[in-house]
Coordinates of C-alpha atoms in Angstrom, one line a residue:
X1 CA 28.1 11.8 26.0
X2 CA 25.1 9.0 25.0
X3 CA 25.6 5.8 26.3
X4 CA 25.4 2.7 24.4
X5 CA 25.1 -1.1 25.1
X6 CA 25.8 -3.9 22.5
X7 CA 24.5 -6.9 23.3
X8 CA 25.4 -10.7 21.3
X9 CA 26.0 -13.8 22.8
X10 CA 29.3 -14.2 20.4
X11 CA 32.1 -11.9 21.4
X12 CA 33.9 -11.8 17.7
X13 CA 30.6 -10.0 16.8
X14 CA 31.1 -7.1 19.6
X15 CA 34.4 -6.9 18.3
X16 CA 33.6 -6.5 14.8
X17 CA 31.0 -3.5 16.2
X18 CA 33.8 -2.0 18.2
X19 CA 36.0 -2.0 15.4
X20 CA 33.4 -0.6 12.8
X21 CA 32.3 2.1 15.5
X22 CA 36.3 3.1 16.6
X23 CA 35.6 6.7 15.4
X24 CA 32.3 7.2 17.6
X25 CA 34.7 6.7 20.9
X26 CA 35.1 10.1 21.2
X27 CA 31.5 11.3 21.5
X28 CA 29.7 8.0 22.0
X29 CA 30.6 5.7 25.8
X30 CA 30.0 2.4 24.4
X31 CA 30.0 -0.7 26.3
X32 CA 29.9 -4.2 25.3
X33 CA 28.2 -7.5 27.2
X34 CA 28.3 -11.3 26.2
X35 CA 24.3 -12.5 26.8
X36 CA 21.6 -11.2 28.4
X37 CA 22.6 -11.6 31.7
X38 CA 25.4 -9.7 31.5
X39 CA 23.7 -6.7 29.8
X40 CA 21.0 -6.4 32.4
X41 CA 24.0 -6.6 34.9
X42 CA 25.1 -3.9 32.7
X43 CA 22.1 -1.3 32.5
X44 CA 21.4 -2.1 36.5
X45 CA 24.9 -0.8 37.3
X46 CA 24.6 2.3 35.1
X47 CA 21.9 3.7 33.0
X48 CA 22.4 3.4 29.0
X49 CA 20.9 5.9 26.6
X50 CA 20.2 2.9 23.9
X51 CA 20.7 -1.0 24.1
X52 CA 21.3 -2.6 20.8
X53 CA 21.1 -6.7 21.1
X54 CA 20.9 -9.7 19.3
X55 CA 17.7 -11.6 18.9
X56 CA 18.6 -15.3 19.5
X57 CA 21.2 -16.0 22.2
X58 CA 21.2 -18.7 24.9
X59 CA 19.8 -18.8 28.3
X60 CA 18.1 -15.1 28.4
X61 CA 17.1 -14.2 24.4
X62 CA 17.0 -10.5 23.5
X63 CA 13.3 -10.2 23.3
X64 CA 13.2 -11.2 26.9
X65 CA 16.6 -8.5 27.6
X66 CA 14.9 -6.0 25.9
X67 CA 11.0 -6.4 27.7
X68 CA 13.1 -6.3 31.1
X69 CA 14.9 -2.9 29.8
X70 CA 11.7 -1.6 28.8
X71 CA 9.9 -2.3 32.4
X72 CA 12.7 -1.3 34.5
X73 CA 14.5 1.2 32.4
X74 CA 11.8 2.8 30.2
X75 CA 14.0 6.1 28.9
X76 CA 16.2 3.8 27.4
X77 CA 15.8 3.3 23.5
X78 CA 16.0 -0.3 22.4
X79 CA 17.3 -1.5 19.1
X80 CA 17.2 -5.2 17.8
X81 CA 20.3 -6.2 15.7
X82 CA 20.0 -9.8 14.4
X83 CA 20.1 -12.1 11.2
X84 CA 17.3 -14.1 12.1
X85 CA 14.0 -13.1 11.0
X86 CA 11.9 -16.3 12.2
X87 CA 8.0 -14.9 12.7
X88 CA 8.2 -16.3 16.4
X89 CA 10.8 -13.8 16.8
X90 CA 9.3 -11.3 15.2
X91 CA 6.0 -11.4 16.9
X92 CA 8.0 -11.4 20.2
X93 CA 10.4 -8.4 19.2
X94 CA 7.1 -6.2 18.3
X95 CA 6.4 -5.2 21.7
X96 CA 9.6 -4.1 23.1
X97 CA 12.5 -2.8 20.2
X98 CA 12.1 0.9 18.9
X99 CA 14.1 -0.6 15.5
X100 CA 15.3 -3.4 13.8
X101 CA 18.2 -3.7 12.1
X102 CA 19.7 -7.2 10.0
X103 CA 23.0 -8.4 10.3
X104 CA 25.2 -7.6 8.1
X105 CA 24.8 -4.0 9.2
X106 CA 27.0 -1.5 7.7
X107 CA 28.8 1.3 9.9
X108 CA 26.9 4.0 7.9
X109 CA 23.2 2.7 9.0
X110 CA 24.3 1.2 12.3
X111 CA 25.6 5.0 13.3
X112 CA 22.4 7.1 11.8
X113 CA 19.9 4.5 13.3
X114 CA 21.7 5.3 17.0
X115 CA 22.0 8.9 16.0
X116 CA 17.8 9.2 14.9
X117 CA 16.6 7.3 18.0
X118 CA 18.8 9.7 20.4
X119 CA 18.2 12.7 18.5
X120 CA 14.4 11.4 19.5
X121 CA 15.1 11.4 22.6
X122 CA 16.5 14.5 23.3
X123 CA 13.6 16.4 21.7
X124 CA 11.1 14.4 23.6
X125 CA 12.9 15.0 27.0
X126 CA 13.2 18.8 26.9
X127 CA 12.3 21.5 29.4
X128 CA 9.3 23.0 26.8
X129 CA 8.1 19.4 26.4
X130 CA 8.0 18.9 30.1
X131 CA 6.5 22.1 30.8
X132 CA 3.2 21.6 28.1
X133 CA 2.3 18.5 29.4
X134 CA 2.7 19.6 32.5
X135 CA 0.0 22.1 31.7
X136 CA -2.1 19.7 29.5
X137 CA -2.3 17.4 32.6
X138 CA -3.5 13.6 32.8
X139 CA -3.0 12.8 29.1
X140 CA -6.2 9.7 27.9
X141 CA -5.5 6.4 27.2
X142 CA -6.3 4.7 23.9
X143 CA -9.8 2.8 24.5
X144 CA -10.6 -0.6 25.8
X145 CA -11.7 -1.4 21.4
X146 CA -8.3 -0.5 20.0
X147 CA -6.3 -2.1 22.7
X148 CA -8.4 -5.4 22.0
X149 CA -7.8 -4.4 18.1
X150 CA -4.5 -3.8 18.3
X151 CA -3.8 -7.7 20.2
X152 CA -5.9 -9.1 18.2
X153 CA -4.4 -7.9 14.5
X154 CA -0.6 -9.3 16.8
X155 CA -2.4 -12.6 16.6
X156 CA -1.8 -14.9 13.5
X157 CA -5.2 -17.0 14.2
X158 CA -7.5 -14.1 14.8
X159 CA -10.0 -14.1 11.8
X160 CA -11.4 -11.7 9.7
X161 CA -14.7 -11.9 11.9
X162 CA -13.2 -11.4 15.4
X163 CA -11.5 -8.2 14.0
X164 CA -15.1 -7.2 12.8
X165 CA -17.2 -8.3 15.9
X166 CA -13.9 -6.1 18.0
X167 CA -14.7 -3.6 16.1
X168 CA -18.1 -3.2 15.6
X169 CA -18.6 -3.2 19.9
X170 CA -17.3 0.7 19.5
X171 CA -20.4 2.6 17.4
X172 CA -18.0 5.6 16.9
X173 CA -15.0 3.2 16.0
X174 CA -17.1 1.5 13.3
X175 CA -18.7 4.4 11.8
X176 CA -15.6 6.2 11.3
X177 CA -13.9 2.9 9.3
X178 CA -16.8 2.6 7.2
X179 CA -16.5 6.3 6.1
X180 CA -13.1 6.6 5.7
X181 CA -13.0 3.4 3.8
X182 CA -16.1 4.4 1.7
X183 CA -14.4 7.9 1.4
X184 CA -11.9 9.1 -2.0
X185 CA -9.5 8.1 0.7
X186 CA -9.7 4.1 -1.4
X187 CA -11.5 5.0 -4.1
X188 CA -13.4 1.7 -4.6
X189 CA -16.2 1.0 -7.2
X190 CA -18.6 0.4 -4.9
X191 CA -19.9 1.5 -1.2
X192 CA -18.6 -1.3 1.3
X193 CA -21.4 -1.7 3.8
X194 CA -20.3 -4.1 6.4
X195 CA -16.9 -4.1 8.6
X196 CA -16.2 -7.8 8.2
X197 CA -16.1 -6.8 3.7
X198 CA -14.3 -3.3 4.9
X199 CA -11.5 -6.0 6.7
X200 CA -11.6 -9.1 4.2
X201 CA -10.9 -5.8 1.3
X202 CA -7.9 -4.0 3.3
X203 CA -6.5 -6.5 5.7
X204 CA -6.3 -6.0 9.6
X205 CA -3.0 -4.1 9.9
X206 CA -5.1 -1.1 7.5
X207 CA -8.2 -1.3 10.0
X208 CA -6.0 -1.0 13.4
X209 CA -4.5 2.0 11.8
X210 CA -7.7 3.3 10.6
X211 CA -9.5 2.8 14.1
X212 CA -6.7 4.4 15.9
X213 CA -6.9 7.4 14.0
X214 CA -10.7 8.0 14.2
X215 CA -10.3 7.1 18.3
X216 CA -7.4 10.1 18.5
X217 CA -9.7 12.3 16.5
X218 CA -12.3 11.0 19.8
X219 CA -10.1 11.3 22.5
X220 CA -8.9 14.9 21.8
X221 CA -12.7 17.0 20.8
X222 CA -11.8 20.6 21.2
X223 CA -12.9 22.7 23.7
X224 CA -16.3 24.1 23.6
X225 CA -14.7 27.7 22.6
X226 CA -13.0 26.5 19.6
X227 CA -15.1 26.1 16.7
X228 CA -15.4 22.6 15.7
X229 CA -15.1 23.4 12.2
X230 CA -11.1 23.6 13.6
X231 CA -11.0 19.8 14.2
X232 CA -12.8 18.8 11.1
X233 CA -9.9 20.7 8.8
X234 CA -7.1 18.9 11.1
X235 CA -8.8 15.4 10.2
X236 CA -9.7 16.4 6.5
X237 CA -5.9 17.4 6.4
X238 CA -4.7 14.5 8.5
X239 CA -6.8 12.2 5.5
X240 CA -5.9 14.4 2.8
X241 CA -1.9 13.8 3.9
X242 CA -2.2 10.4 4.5
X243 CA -3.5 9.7 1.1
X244 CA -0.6 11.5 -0.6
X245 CA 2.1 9.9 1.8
X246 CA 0.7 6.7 0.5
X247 CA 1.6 7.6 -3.0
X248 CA 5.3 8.7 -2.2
X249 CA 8.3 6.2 -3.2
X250 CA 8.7 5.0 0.3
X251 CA 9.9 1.1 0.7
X252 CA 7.4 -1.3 1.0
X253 CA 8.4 -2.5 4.1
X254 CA 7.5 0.8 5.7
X255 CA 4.5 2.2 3.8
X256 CA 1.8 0.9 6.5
X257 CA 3.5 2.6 9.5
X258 CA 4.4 6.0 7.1
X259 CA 0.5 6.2 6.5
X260 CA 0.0 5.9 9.9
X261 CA 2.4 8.5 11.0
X262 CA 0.8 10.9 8.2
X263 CA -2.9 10.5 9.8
X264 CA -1.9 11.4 12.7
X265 CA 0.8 14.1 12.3
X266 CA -1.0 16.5 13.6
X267 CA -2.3 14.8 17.1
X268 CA -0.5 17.9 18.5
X269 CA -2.7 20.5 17.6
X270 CA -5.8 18.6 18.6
X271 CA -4.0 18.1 22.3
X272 CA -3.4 21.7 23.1
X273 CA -7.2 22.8 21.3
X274 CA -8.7 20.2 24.0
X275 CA -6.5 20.8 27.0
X276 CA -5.0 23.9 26.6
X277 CA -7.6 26.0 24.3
X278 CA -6.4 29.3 25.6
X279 CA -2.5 28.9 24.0
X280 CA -4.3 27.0 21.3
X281 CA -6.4 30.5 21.0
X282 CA -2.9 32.3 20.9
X283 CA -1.8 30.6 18.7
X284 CA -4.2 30.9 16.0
X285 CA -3.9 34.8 17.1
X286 CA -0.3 34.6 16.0
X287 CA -0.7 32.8 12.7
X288 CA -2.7 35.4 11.8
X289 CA -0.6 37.9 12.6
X290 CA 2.2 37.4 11.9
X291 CA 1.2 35.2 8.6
X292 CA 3.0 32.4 9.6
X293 CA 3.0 28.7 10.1
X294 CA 1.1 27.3 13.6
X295 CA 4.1 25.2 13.9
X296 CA 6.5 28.8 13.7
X297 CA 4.5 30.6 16.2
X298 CA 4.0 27.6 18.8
X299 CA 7.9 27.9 18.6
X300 CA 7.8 31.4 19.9
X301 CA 4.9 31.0 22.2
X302 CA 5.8 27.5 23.9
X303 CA 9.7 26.6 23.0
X304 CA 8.3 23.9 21.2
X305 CA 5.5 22.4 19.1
X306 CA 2.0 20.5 17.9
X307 CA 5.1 18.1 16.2
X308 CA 7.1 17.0 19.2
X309 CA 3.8 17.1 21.5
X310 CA 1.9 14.6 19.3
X311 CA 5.4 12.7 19.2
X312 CA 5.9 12.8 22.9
X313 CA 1.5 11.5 23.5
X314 CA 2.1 8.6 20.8
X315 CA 5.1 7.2 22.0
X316 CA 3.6 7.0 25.3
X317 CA 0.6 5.0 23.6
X318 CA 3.5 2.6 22.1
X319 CA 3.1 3.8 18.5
X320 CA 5.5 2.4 16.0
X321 CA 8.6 4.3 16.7
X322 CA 8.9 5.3 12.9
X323 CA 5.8 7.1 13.0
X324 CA 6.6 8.6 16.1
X325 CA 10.0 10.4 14.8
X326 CA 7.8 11.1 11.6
X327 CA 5.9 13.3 13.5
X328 CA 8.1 14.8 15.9
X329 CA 10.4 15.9 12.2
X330 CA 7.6 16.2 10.1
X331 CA 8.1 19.9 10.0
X332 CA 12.2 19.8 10.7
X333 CA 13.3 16.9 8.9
X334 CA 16.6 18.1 8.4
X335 CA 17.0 18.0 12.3
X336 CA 18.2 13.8 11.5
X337 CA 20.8 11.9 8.9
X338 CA 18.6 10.2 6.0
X339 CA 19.5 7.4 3.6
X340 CA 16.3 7.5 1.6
X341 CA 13.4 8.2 1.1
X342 CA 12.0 7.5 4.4
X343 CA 9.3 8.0 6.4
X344 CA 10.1 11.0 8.0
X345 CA 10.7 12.7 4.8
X346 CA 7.8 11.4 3.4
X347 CA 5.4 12.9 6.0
X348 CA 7.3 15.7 5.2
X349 CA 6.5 16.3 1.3
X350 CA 2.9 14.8 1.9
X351 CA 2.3 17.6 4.6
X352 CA 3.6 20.1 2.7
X353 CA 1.7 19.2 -0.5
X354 CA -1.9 18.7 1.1
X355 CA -1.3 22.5 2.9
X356 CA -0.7 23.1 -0.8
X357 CA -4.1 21.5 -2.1
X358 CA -5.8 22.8 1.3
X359 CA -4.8 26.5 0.1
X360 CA -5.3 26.1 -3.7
X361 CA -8.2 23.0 -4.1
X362 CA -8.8 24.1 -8.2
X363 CA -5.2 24.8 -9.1
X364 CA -3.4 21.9 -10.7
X365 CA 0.1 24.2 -10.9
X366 CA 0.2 24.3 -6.8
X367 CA 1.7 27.3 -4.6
X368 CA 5.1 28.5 -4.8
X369 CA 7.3 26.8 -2.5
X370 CA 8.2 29.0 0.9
X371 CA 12.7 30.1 0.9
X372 CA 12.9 28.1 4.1
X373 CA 10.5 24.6 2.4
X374 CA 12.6 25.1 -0.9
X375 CA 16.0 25.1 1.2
X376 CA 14.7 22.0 3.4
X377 CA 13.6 20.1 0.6
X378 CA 17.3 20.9 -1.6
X379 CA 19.1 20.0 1.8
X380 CA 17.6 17.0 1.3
X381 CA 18.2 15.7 -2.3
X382 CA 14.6 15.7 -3.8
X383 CA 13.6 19.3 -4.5
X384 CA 14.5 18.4 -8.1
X385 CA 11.5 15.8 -7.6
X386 CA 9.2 17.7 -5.9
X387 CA 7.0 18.6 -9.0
X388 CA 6.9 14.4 -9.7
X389 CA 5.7 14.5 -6.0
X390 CA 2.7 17.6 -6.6
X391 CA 1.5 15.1 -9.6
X392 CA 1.2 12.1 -7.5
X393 CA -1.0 14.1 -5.2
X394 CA -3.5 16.0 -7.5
X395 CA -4.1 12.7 -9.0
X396 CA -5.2 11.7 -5.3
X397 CA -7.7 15.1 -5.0
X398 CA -9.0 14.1 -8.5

């Protein structure tokens, strides 16, 4: 039975929650605390599976709750729930909440938030998972640039410049921005030769997720035995996806950190080609063989998958935890409640229509769609839409 902790500093709000939550007692042990103070009490007595708080309360707010709950309790999931949405508070949140929901919050998206961010969890915390990493070893930290990148982009007073002049200390960092942003990737009228124009034209948050994609392609080279042709059609697909994800109907609000999750979907595969090439060798083997999907046969070979590995590496790099359940569903989405079009699903279709223009690059009608893609996709609400979808992305290959 998951655990869960409410947190507000006014107790007629915790009882509107228990009362909105009363058929979730059964499957769900959820306790209740008045302030911070109390909830750490709370969580230091007896471990919770996900803390849910309130942004502004007295004495100890829940930025400051939640930053203690991530140092001292880092398995928990951490959820903000407030009606404030002061940039002070934002900024501060950032760092330590997995989600954040606004008050009012009805019972229907207050119960599938808790129910994504534990289903998370439980596929991140399993036996297979354990076992691969165990195997890939001492997993690399992000670089010295992009941790600079990333707090300076957190900053409001950090110019333009100081993003460039970051940037432009990492050759391999800069080279890649200027390609991808000179690539059909933008599609602008003109070559952009400098990385303070390649900022001032796509704004910072766009360049950090840029540079962290050309540092994972970095980080994780394959192995000297796998061609590296193999990397360079996981990072024309990763681009290829990204584009198209950028093109779905996602909400505003979450198009940045869906694009994100699409570049670096597959993460996973480039992990095991660099630490475990052997398995990675299997599993190409397989694929062949058996004339299936690398996801399909890393199922039978490993009890798991590139999806939840790449998951399991960027959560430990605090990637947005949107992208991260992106990528850990992007080939099971059906595996979590949706209320929309979000980004899970979206990395979803854009994966499966840039394997589509990977397979068939001159054919404008696409593949026909797999029994087990169509029945995921009508599951889902939007197979009726998925030809809307195809045109969206050939207009991106064109």
């Amino acid at each position: 039975m998951k655990r869960i902790l409410f947190v507000d500093d006014e107790s007629k709000i915790l009882d509107g929650i228990r009362r909105t939550l009363r058929t979730e007692r059964n499957r769900w042990d959820m306790q209740f605390a008045v302030g911070g103070e109390a909830a750490l009490q709370a969580c230091e007595a007896g471990s919770f599976d996900v803390v849910i708080s309130d942004m502004r309360m007295p004495g100890m707010d829940g930025a400051t709750l939640l930053g203690h709950i991530r140092d001292r309790f880092p398995g928990t999931a951490r959820i903000v729930l407030s009606g404030y949405a002061e940039a002070s508070l934002a900024t501060r949140a950032v760092p330590v909440a997995h989600r954040f929901l606004t008050k009012p919050c009805n019972a229907a998206e207050l119960q599938a938030t808790i129910e994504r961010v534990c289903t998370l969890q439980d596929i991140l915390s399993t036996p297979e998972i354990r076992r691969v990493v165990g195997a890939v070893g001492e997993l690399p930290s992000l670089s010295i640039t992009f941790t600079s990148l990333t707090e300076a982009v957190r900053n409001p007073n950090t110019s333009m410049t100081q993003v460039s002049d970051i940037i432009e200390q990492d050759v391999a960092m800069a080279a890649k921005v200027l390609q991808l942003v000179n690539s059909a990737f933008y599609g602008l009228a003109q070559n952009v030769t400098s990385l303070q124009s390649a900022v001032a034209y796509l704004g910072m948050e766009t360049i950090k997720n840029l540079a962290l994609a050309s540092e994972t392609f970095r980080v994780f080279a394959p192995n000297s035995r796998i061609p590296q042709s193999v990397c360079e059609t996981i990072q024309q697909h990763a681009h290829r996806t990204a584009a198209i994800a950028g093109t779905l109907p996602v909400d505003r609000k979450t198009r940045d950190v869906t694009v994100v999750a699409a570049l670096l979907h597959d993460i996973g595969r480039l992990i095991l080609a660099s630490k475990i090439p052997d398995m990675f060798c299997s599993v190409l083997s397989r694929t062949g063989e058996r004339k299936c999907e690398p996801f399909e046969a890393e199922e039978e070979l490993l009890g798991t998958s590139h999806a939840e590995i790449g998951a399991y590496l960027l959560g430990l790099w605090g990637i947005p935890n949107l992208a991260v359940e992106a990528i850990a569903h992007h080939h099971h989405p059906t595996r979590i409640p949706h209320s929309g079009f979000d980004s899970s699903i979206a990395v979803y279709v854009a994966d499966l229509l840039a394997h589509e223009l990977d397979a068939h690059p001159q054919d404008s009608t696409g593949s026909e769609l797999g029994e087990s893609d169509r029945a995921c996709l009508e599951t889902l609400g939007i197979l009726h839409r998925f030809a809307e979808f195809r045109e969206l992305a050939i207009q991106v290959r064109n």
